[in-house]
Amino acid sequence: MTDQTLIILGASGDLTARLLLPGLGALLATGQVPGLTLIGAARDDWDDEQWRRRVAESCGEGVVSRTSYQRADVTDAEDLRRILGAARGPAAIFFALPPAVTARACDALLKLDLPEGTRLVLEKPFGIDGDAAAALNAVLARLVPEERIHRVDHFLGKSTVLNILGLRFANRIFEPLLSAEHVASVEVVFDEALALENRAGYYDHAGAMADMIQSHLLQILALLAMEAPGTLDAAEFRDRKADVLRATRLWDPSPAACSRRARYTAGTLDGRNLPAYADEPGVDPSRGTETLAELVFTVDTWRWAGVPFRLRSGKAIGNSRKEAVITFKRPPRIPDGLTGCDQPDRLRIGFGPDALGLDFNINGPGDPFQLDPVTLSAAFGPGDLPPYGEVLRGVFENDPTLSVRGDTAEHCWRIVAPVAKAWRAGEVPLLEYAAGSAGPKDSLLAQP
Ligand code: NDP
């Protein structure tokens, strides 16, 4: 690999310190990106030395040999020209900026001639709705070709994606059963013990639906429902994902019937007393931001028509689970005399730690006519890099497989748009659940 440069716009921010630099450090430690130049830029009055300390703290000592800091307003074209002028070889520009600043920085880049090979790396949220995402896409399309745009979904690390694809398409056993003929429902649940954790500035404007369902969980749905790609190259893989998402819509025309929203009240979690979301510093309770969202979708294809896909994510949930669960239909007939087959068969794919579980009924110990539920489990191998290491590896290798394609980013906003509109209009009540509980009682999930 030849010389290249990573330019981080927003070098003094939280994402850079907490996720991006540690991911970069882990990637560089593998020796896969020799000759990298790192440039950090923000408005803070830092010097090279201060930035180097930040890099060393997050990345580890001596991992990055060439790095410098540029004090700049990244919405100013001349400042951007100066930053790009300091790059060696093709540059990847990482927008670790508030979304509104990212949009203005992209507008400013239109005034420059970007060198051949420039890549743009954009964070979530990508726009705030379908129209904003389309407008941002239109600007990006004037800057670089689509395959050089990386819309980051760090949730979809390579190992998680490959775990699901490997399970489905490198085995004979499961895939023939994954259709409406045998599957009763699919749930993708990503509940977290974490509460707001001082991120009101971002989260209170986003909420659980935009933060998790519209972005990450629809991507998981696409992996679970897609047809087998012939190869794993970016074009084919992203086409197959887009096919699923184009066929995905709300389960019911009424948002009240196919969505739930809720926010946590004060409670106790893991021995910690948590304040109500509405009382957290920086939260404007009148905005009515949800900390838990549930939406039910249909994937209107021959394979999946009639199977509900229930997606849910919530904050401050006790005994939280992070998994996709495929629940199978009951056997067409169970012979008279066998008892205890109350639980349907389930295939569970756990996220973090990534693991597989298959729940089914067998003749257990004791009475041979009495069936007992058992679980076969296996661990998926962990990835060799943290999520942002995987994101950056894709960027440096010019491989957009794991990044979200422009049309898909727009489409995911459009899928949830009727619910967002109904929630804004107050047509679906904002329920409450105590922090540390399992979420609101009125849930759309089939299993607790
Ligand atoms: P922060 O507010 O912590 O950091 C923003 C950075 O942008 C700061 O370095 C700020 O420095 C810089 N900045 C803002 N305006 C300008 C400007 N005009 N010129 C130059 N620099 C500017 O935000 P986060 O790091 O939390 O988030 C960044 C992005 O990452 C957002 O899109 C967010 O949604 C996304 N994200 C964040 C995650 C997280 O855990 N933090 C997780 C996933 C995504 P200064 O104002 O001093 O110039």
PDB file of C-alpha atoms in Angstrom, residues 250 252-260 294-296 416-423 427-428 444:
ATOM      1  CA  LEU A 250     -44.577  -0.979   7.761  1.00  0.00           C
ATOM      2  CA  ASP A 252     -49.801  -2.016   9.042  1.00  0.00           C
ATOM      3  CA  PRO A 253     -50.939   1.199   7.358  1.00  0.00           C
ATOM      4  CA  SER A 254     -51.700   2.577  10.825  1.00  0.00           C
ATOM      5  CA  PRO A 255     -48.542   3.669  12.680  1.00  0.00           C
ATOM      6  CA  ALA A 256     -50.441   3.259  15.947  1.00  0.00           C
ATOM      7  CA  ALA A 257     -50.849  -0.447  15.189  1.00  0.00           C
ATOM      8  CA  CYS A 258     -47.249  -1.142  14.218  1.00  0.00           C
ATOM      9  CA  SER A 259     -45.162   1.143  16.417  1.00  0.00           C
ATOM     10  CA  ARG A 260     -44.555   1.855  20.079  1.00  0.00           C
ATOM     11  CA  GLU A 294     -40.508  -0.657  18.484  1.00  0.00           C
ATOM     12  CA  LEU A 295     -41.570  -0.939  14.862  1.00  0.00           C
ATOM     13  CA  VAL A 296     -43.007  -3.888  12.948  1.00  0.00           C
ATOM     14  CA  VAL A 416     -39.867   4.852   8.816  1.00  0.00           C
ATOM     15  CA  ALA A 417     -41.271   8.206   7.603  1.00  0.00           C
ATOM     16  CA  PRO A 418     -44.994   7.445   8.240  1.00  0.00           C
ATOM     17  CA  VAL A 419     -44.187   6.515  11.847  1.00  0.00           C
ATOM     18  CA  ALA A 420     -42.016   9.599  12.366  1.00  0.00           C
ATOM     19  CA  LYS A 421     -44.868  11.743  11.050  1.00  0.00           C
ATOM     20  CA  ALA A 422     -47.472  10.075  13.264  1.00  0.00           C
ATOM     21  CA  TRP A 423     -45.239  10.398  16.328  1.00  0.00           C
ATOM     22  CA  GLU A 427     -50.988  10.016  17.103  1.00  0.00           C
ATOM     23  CA  VAL A 428     -49.075   7.340  19.015  1.00  0.00           C
ATOM     24  CA  LEU A 444     -45.269  -5.434  20.265  1.00  0.00           C
TER      25      LEU A 444
END
